[in-house]
């Protein structure tokens, strides 16, 4: 029984949906939907859903109206039946018969009471009955009630599309006894006329309600969603025109919902992008200026190199001791200027590696930077005299020089000439890699600087610093296949870098955990 009710419900749904079809003009205008703006789409969607809700309200409403109208006709027929019982033999005079037919709007009336069937107004034999409706049905469960409701809705919709000259037969109950009934035969035209009038009234009310509710929903959603989204969209277009202009960055409205989050994140993204573009512009301008300076500086260094070559002819022992170092420094400076003028990529050139002793190079760095500085900075080396490293000499000199110079700046910035400063360079070999550590007892690296420590123009915490030293050192170490990192210490700062032998970094990258490379750094 339950399965039959479900199947009947599905059939009635299919019958109801058969009356609904998409108009051709809607199909023809589907292409225009993409061209509409967000406010227009919101308005149309709101109107459609409100009307759809009204349709779902209208269908049960018109079905109930039809049942009520037919029950009124059955009540009038029942009164006519009671009036007929008052005449002898149940014969109703012709005049009264006509009045009863006019009042009940029926063509025939029959009843059954206490098992006795009575024909109050006989039906015309030539009359054809087009449809039969039994209003005595009572649902037994949920699904049977749903099936009955859908059947009544389908019958109500069929009235609007049926011909206006149909004749229908309607059965209804009398009292509490289910065997007692009243039966009428009537034209469907009065019912159709009444339902049309009711539908027009409901349509007018529905349009008014739809307009009011649609306007309220539209303006509410427009204020809460559409206008903020349009503001974000306009700002994105406006910012794209000149992303370097910080005044074009969106100002969050302060909302705490998803729109507010989108505004905040968009503002942060625009701020970061604007900063990056400004930095790139400044770097481009700086690169042009550096190229011009290096061009002139190369000529000056070349003249100084010629003069330094003449110093080698002076027999003075002091001059003979410092002249080679001066010449080497000038050669290094000239090569660096040439590399800068040939600069065309944002990366260091491939190193010209050689196996060399490390300690003499570190001592040369100390001599070039004036270490030790008596009374202020102590200079200590913990490097084996036989330790060799496979690296580019000039590159390695720049790495150690940048790290030591940073240590000097940190000590001088904190102590301002006071004694007690210490810089220690320690180096050792582990497997096929050499580790070098530069340590000082200065103020250390602030937590704020650690996040961007090895990024150009962002890692410096010293007034007047460029933030390039560590960035250059990290890049050169990376070119050698190694890594530069900050070591946690209780006092001062310590930087450790690794230079693997040629081919070793490729082999050790594939080595298991616990290897020398993993354990050394």
Short mmCIF file of N, CA and C in Angstrom, two decimals, residues 265-374:
data_model
loop_
_atom_site.label_atom_id
_atom_site.label_comp_id
_atom_site.label_asym_id
_atom_site.label_seq_id
_atom_site.Cartn_x
_atom_site.Cartn_y
_atom_site.Cartn_z
N UNK A 265 43.14 41.07 3.75
CA UNK A 265 44.15 40.31 3.03
C UNK A 265 44.51 40.98 1.70
N UNK A 266 43.52 41.57 1.03
CA UNK A 266 43.80 42.29 -0.22
C UNK A 266 44.70 43.49 0.06
N UNK A 267 44.41 44.21 1.14
CA UNK A 267 45.25 45.34 1.50
C UNK A 267 46.69 44.92 1.79
N UNK A 268 46.85 43.81 2.54
CA UNK A 268 48.20 43.32 2.83
C UNK A 268 48.92 42.90 1.55
N UNK A 269 48.21 42.21 0.66
CA UNK A 269 48.82 41.78 -0.60
C UNK A 269 49.23 42.98 -1.44
N UNK A 270 48.36 43.99 -1.52
CA UNK A 270 48.68 45.19 -2.29
C UNK A 270 49.87 45.93 -1.67
N UNK A 271 49.92 45.97 -0.34
CA UNK A 271 51.02 46.66 0.34
C UNK A 271 52.35 45.95 0.06
N UNK A 272 52.34 44.63 0.12
CA UNK A 272 53.57 43.87 -0.16
C UNK A 272 53.98 44.03 -1.62
N UNK A 273 53.01 43.95 -2.52
CA UNK A 273 53.32 44.10 -3.94
C UNK A 273 53.85 45.49 -4.25
N UNK A 274 53.23 46.51 -3.66
CA UNK A 274 53.72 47.87 -3.87
C UNK A 274 55.14 48.03 -3.36
N UNK A 275 55.42 47.44 -2.17
CA UNK A 275 56.77 47.53 -1.63
C UNK A 275 57.80 46.83 -2.51
N UNK A 276 57.42 45.65 -3.03
CA UNK A 276 58.35 44.91 -3.90
C UNK A 276 58.63 45.68 -5.18
N UNK A 277 57.58 46.26 -5.77
CA UNK A 277 57.78 47.02 -7.00
C UNK A 277 58.62 48.27 -6.76
N UNK A 278 58.40 48.94 -5.63
CA UNK A 278 59.21 50.11 -5.30
C UNK A 278 60.67 49.71 -5.09
N UNK A 279 60.86 48.56 -4.42
CA UNK A 279 62.22 48.08 -4.19
C UNK A 279 62.92 47.75 -5.51
N UNK A 280 62.17 47.12 -6.42
CA UNK A 280 62.77 46.79 -7.72
C UNK A 280 63.13 48.06 -8.50
N UNK A 281 62.27 49.06 -8.42
CA UNK A 281 62.57 50.32 -9.11
C UNK A 281 63.82 50.97 -8.54
N UNK A 282 63.91 50.98 -7.20
CA UNK A 282 65.10 51.56 -6.57
C UNK A 282 66.35 50.77 -6.90
N UNK A 283 66.19 49.43 -6.94
CA UNK A 283 67.35 48.59 -7.29
C UNK A 283 67.80 48.86 -8.72
N UNK A 284 66.84 49.05 -9.62
CA UNK A 284 67.21 49.37 -11.00
C UNK A 284 67.96 50.69 -11.08
N UNK A 285 67.47 51.68 -10.35
CA UNK A 285 68.15 52.98 -10.32
C UNK A 285 69.52 52.85 -9.67
N UNK A 286 69.57 52.04 -8.58
CA UNK A 286 70.84 51.83 -7.91
C UNK A 286 71.83 51.11 -8.83
N UNK A 287 71.33 50.11 -9.59
CA UNK A 287 72.21 49.40 -10.50
C UNK A 287 72.82 50.31 -11.55
N UNK A 288 72.01 51.23 -12.08
CA UNK A 288 72.54 52.18 -13.07
C UNK A 288 73.60 53.08 -12.45
N UNK A 289 73.31 53.55 -11.21
CA UNK A 289 74.29 54.41 -10.54
C UNK A 289 75.57 53.66 -10.24
N UNK A 290 75.45 52.39 -9.77
CA UNK A 290 76.63 51.59 -9.45
C UNK A 290 77.46 51.33 -10.71
N UNK A 291 76.79 51.08 -11.82
CA UNK A 291 77.52 50.85 -13.07
C UNK A 291 78.34 52.07 -13.46
N UNK A 292 77.76 53.26 -13.31
CA UNK A 292 78.51 54.49 -13.63
C UNK A 292 79.69 54.68 -12.68
N UNK A 293 79.42 54.43 -11.38
CA UNK A 293 80.48 54.60 -10.39
C UNK A 293 81.61 53.59 -10.65
N UNK A 294 81.24 52.36 -10.92
CA UNK A 294 82.25 51.33 -11.15
C UNK A 294 83.09 51.61 -12.38
N UNK A 295 82.44 52.20 -13.37
CA UNK A 295 83.20 52.53 -14.60
C UNK A 295 84.32 53.50 -14.29
N UNK A 296 83.98 54.54 -13.51
CA UNK A 296 85.01 55.52 -13.15
C UNK A 296 85.98 54.96 -12.12
N UNK A 297 85.44 54.14 -11.18
CA UNK A 297 86.29 53.59 -10.14
C UNK A 297 87.31 52.61 -10.73
N UNK A 298 86.95 51.90 -11.78
CA UNK A 298 87.88 50.97 -12.40
C UNK A 298 89.10 51.71 -12.94
N UNK A 299 88.85 52.90 -13.55
CA UNK A 299 89.98 53.70 -14.04
C UNK A 299 90.88 54.16 -12.91
N UNK A 300 90.26 54.59 -11.80
CA UNK A 300 91.06 55.04 -10.66
C UNK A 300 91.89 53.90 -10.08
N UNK A 301 91.27 52.71 -9.97
CA UNK A 301 92.00 51.56 -9.43
C UNK A 301 93.12 51.12 -10.36
N UNK A 302 92.89 51.25 -11.64
CA UNK A 302 93.95 50.90 -12.60
C UNK A 302 95.16 51.81 -12.41
N UNK A 303 94.92 53.11 -12.21
CA UNK A 303 96.03 54.04 -11.95
C UNK A 303 96.74 53.69 -10.65
N UNK A 304 95.92 53.33 -9.61
CA UNK A 304 96.53 52.95 -8.33
C UNK A 304 97.36 51.68 -8.48
N UNK A 305 96.89 50.77 -9.34
CA UNK A 305 97.64 49.53 -9.56
C UNK A 305 98.99 49.81 -10.21
N UNK A 306 99.01 50.76 -11.15
CA UNK A 306 100.27 51.12 -11.79
C UNK A 306 101.24 51.72 -10.78
N UNK A 307 100.69 52.55 -9.89
CA UNK A 307 101.55 53.15 -8.86
C UNK A 307 102.05 52.10 -7.88
N UNK A 308 101.17 51.13 -7.54
CA UNK A 308 101.58 50.11 -6.59
C UNK A 308 102.65 49.19 -7.19
N UNK A 309 102.62 49.00 -8.50
CA UNK A 309 103.66 48.19 -9.14
C UNK A 309 105.03 48.84 -8.96
N UNK A 310 105.07 50.17 -8.92
CA UNK A 310 106.35 50.86 -8.75
C UNK A 310 106.87 50.70 -7.33
N UNK A 311 105.95 50.44 -6.39
CA UNK A 311 106.39 50.28 -5.01
C UNK A 311 107.27 49.06 -4.83
N UNK A 312 107.06 48.05 -5.70
CA UNK A 312 107.86 46.83 -5.57
C UNK A 312 109.34 47.07 -5.85
N UNK A 313 109.63 48.18 -6.53
CA UNK A 313 111.04 48.50 -6.83
C UNK A 313 111.73 49.20 -5.66
N UNK A 314 110.98 49.60 -4.63
CA UNK A 314 111.58 50.27 -3.47
C UNK A 314 112.14 49.21 -2.54
N UNK A 315 113.41 49.32 -2.14
CA UNK A 315 114.04 48.25 -1.32
C UNK A 315 113.64 48.27 0.14
N UNK A 316 112.83 49.19 0.58
CA UNK A 316 112.45 49.27 1.99
C UNK A 316 111.74 47.99 2.42
N UNK A 317 112.17 47.34 3.55
CA UNK A 317 111.56 46.06 3.98
C UNK A 317 110.07 46.19 4.28
N UNK A 318 109.67 47.30 4.89
CA UNK A 318 108.24 47.46 5.22
C UNK A 318 107.41 47.54 3.95
N UNK A 319 107.95 48.31 2.96
CA UNK A 319 107.24 48.42 1.69
C UNK A 319 107.17 47.06 1.01
N UNK A 320 108.26 46.31 1.04
CA UNK A 320 108.27 45.00 0.41
C UNK A 320 107.31 44.02 1.08
N UNK A 321 107.05 44.23 2.40
CA UNK A 321 106.13 43.33 3.11
C UNK A 321 104.67 43.65 2.80
N UNK A 322 104.34 44.93 2.65
CA UNK A 322 102.94 45.31 2.43
C UNK A 322 102.57 45.47 0.95
N UNK A 323 103.55 45.67 0.09
CA UNK A 323 103.25 45.90 -1.32
C UNK A 323 102.50 44.74 -1.96
N UNK A 324 102.89 43.45 -1.75
CA UNK A 324 102.12 42.36 -2.38
C UNK A 324 100.66 42.30 -1.93
N UNK A 325 100.45 42.60 -0.65
CA UNK A 325 99.05 42.59 -0.16
C UNK A 325 98.26 43.73 -0.79
N UNK A 326 98.93 44.89 -0.93
CA UNK A 326 98.24 46.03 -1.55
C UNK A 326 97.91 45.73 -3.00
N UNK A 327 98.86 45.10 -3.70
CA UNK A 327 98.63 44.76 -5.11
C UNK A 327 97.50 43.74 -5.24
N UNK A 328 97.49 42.74 -4.34
CA UNK A 328 96.43 41.73 -4.39
C UNK A 328 95.06 42.34 -4.12
N UNK A 329 95.01 43.28 -3.19
CA UNK A 329 93.73 43.95 -2.89
C UNK A 329 93.26 44.77 -4.07
N UNK A 330 94.19 45.47 -4.73
CA UNK A 330 93.81 46.26 -5.90
C UNK A 330 93.35 45.35 -7.04
N UNK A 331 94.06 44.23 -7.25
CA UNK A 331 93.63 43.29 -8.29
C UNK A 331 92.22 42.77 -8.00
N UNK A 332 91.98 42.47 -6.74
CA UNK A 332 90.66 41.95 -6.36
C UNK A 332 89.58 43.01 -6.59
N UNK A 333 89.91 44.26 -6.27
CA UNK A 333 88.94 45.34 -6.46
C UNK A 333 88.65 45.58 -7.94
N UNK A 334 89.73 45.51 -8.76
CA UNK A 334 89.52 45.72 -10.20
C UNK A 334 88.68 44.59 -10.78
N UNK A 335 88.96 43.34 -10.38
CA UNK A 335 88.16 42.22 -10.87
C UNK A 335 86.69 42.34 -10.44
N UNK A 336 86.50 42.80 -9.23
CA UNK A 336 85.14 42.97 -8.74
C UNK A 336 84.40 44.05 -9.55
N UNK A 337 85.11 45.15 -9.89
CA UNK A 337 84.48 46.19 -10.72
C UNK A 337 84.14 45.64 -12.10
N UNK A 338 85.04 44.83 -12.67
CA UNK A 338 84.74 44.25 -13.98
C UNK A 338 83.53 43.33 -13.91
N UNK A 339 83.44 42.53 -12.83
CA UNK A 339 82.29 41.65 -12.68
C UNK A 339 81.00 42.45 -12.54
N UNK A 340 81.09 43.58 -11.85
CA UNK A 340 79.89 44.43 -11.67
C UNK A 340 79.44 45.01 -12.99
N UNK A 341 80.39 45.45 -13.82
CA UNK A 341 80.03 46.02 -15.12
C UNK A 341 79.46 44.96 -16.05
N UNK A 342 79.88 43.70 -15.86
CA UNK A 342 79.34 42.63 -16.69
C UNK A 342 78.07 42.02 -16.08
N UNK A 343 77.62 42.63 -15.01
CA UNK A 343 76.48 42.07 -14.27
C UNK A 343 75.22 42.11 -15.14
N UNK A 344 74.65 40.94 -15.39
CA UNK A 344 73.44 40.87 -16.19
C UNK A 344 72.43 39.92 -15.62
N UNK A 345 72.81 39.22 -14.54
CA UNK A 345 71.91 38.28 -13.92
C UNK A 345 71.92 38.51 -12.41
N UNK A 346 70.77 38.10 -11.74
CA UNK A 346 70.67 38.28 -10.30
C UNK A 346 71.28 37.10 -9.56
N UNK A 347 72.49 36.70 -9.94
CA UNK A 347 73.14 35.57 -9.28
C UNK A 347 74.65 35.72 -9.46
N UNK A 348 75.42 35.09 -8.59
CA UNK A 348 76.87 35.14 -8.66
C UNK A 348 77.37 34.26 -9.82
N UNK A 349 78.52 34.65 -10.37
CA UNK A 349 79.12 33.86 -11.44
C UNK A 349 79.61 32.52 -10.88
N UNK A 350 79.78 31.55 -11.74
CA UNK A 350 80.27 30.24 -11.32
C UNK A 350 81.67 30.38 -10.72
N UNK A 351 81.92 29.73 -9.59
CA UNK A 351 83.23 29.90 -8.93
C UNK A 351 84.35 29.20 -9.70
N UNK A 352 85.54 29.80 -9.64
CA UNK A 352 86.75 29.19 -10.20
C UNK A 352 87.48 28.53 -9.02
N UNK A 353 87.11 27.31 -8.75
CA UNK A 353 87.54 26.64 -7.53
C UNK A 353 88.95 26.09 -7.65
N UNK A 354 89.63 26.08 -6.50
CA UNK A 354 90.97 25.51 -6.39
C UNK A 354 91.16 25.03 -4.97
N UNK A 355 92.01 24.05 -4.77
CA UNK A 355 92.30 23.52 -3.45
C UNK A 355 93.42 24.36 -2.84
N UNK A 356 93.13 25.05 -1.73
CA UNK A 356 94.09 26.00 -1.16
C UNK A 356 94.03 25.91 0.36
N UNK A 357 95.07 26.47 0.99
CA UNK A 357 95.11 26.55 2.44
C UNK A 357 94.15 27.64 2.90
N UNK A 358 93.42 27.36 3.96
CA UNK A 358 92.40 28.30 4.42
C UNK A 358 92.98 29.36 5.35
N UNK A 359 93.91 28.97 6.24
CA UNK A 359 94.35 29.91 7.28
C UNK A 359 95.01 31.16 6.70
N UNK A 360 95.90 31.06 5.69
CA UNK A 360 96.49 32.30 5.15
C UNK A 360 95.44 33.26 4.59
N UNK A 361 94.39 32.72 3.97
CA UNK A 361 93.36 33.61 3.43
C UNK A 361 92.63 34.34 4.55
N UNK A 362 92.33 33.63 5.66
CA UNK A 362 91.64 34.29 6.78
C UNK A 362 92.56 35.33 7.42
N UNK A 363 93.84 35.01 7.51
CA UNK A 363 94.79 36.01 8.04
C UNK A 363 94.83 37.25 7.15
N UNK A 364 94.75 37.03 5.84
CA UNK A 364 94.73 38.16 4.90
C UNK A 364 93.49 39.01 5.12
N UNK A 365 92.35 38.39 5.40
CA UNK A 365 91.14 39.14 5.70
C UNK A 365 91.33 39.99 6.95
N UNK A 366 91.97 39.38 7.98
CA UNK A 366 92.23 40.14 9.20
C UNK A 366 93.13 41.32 8.95
N UNK A 367 94.19 41.13 8.16
CA UNK A 367 95.09 42.25 7.84
C UNK A 367 94.35 43.34 7.07
N UNK A 368 93.47 42.94 6.11
CA UNK A 368 92.75 43.93 5.31
C UNK A 368 91.78 44.74 6.16
N UNK A 369 91.25 44.14 7.21
CA UNK A 369 90.29 44.85 8.06
C UNK A 369 90.93 45.43 9.32
N UNK A 370 92.26 45.34 9.41
CA UNK A 370 92.96 45.96 10.53
C UNK A 370 92.77 45.23 11.84
N UNK A 371 92.74 43.92 11.81
CA UNK A 371 92.58 43.12 13.02
C UNK A 371 93.90 42.43 13.34
N UNK A 372 94.21 42.29 14.62
CA UNK A 372 93.43 42.79 15.77
C UNK A 372 93.59 44.30 15.94
N UNK A 373 92.63 44.90 16.65
CA UNK A 373 92.68 46.33 16.97
C UNK A 373 93.00 46.45 18.45
N UNK A 374 94.19 46.92 18.68
CA UNK A 374 94.74 46.88 20.03
C UNK A 374 93.86 47.65 21.00
#
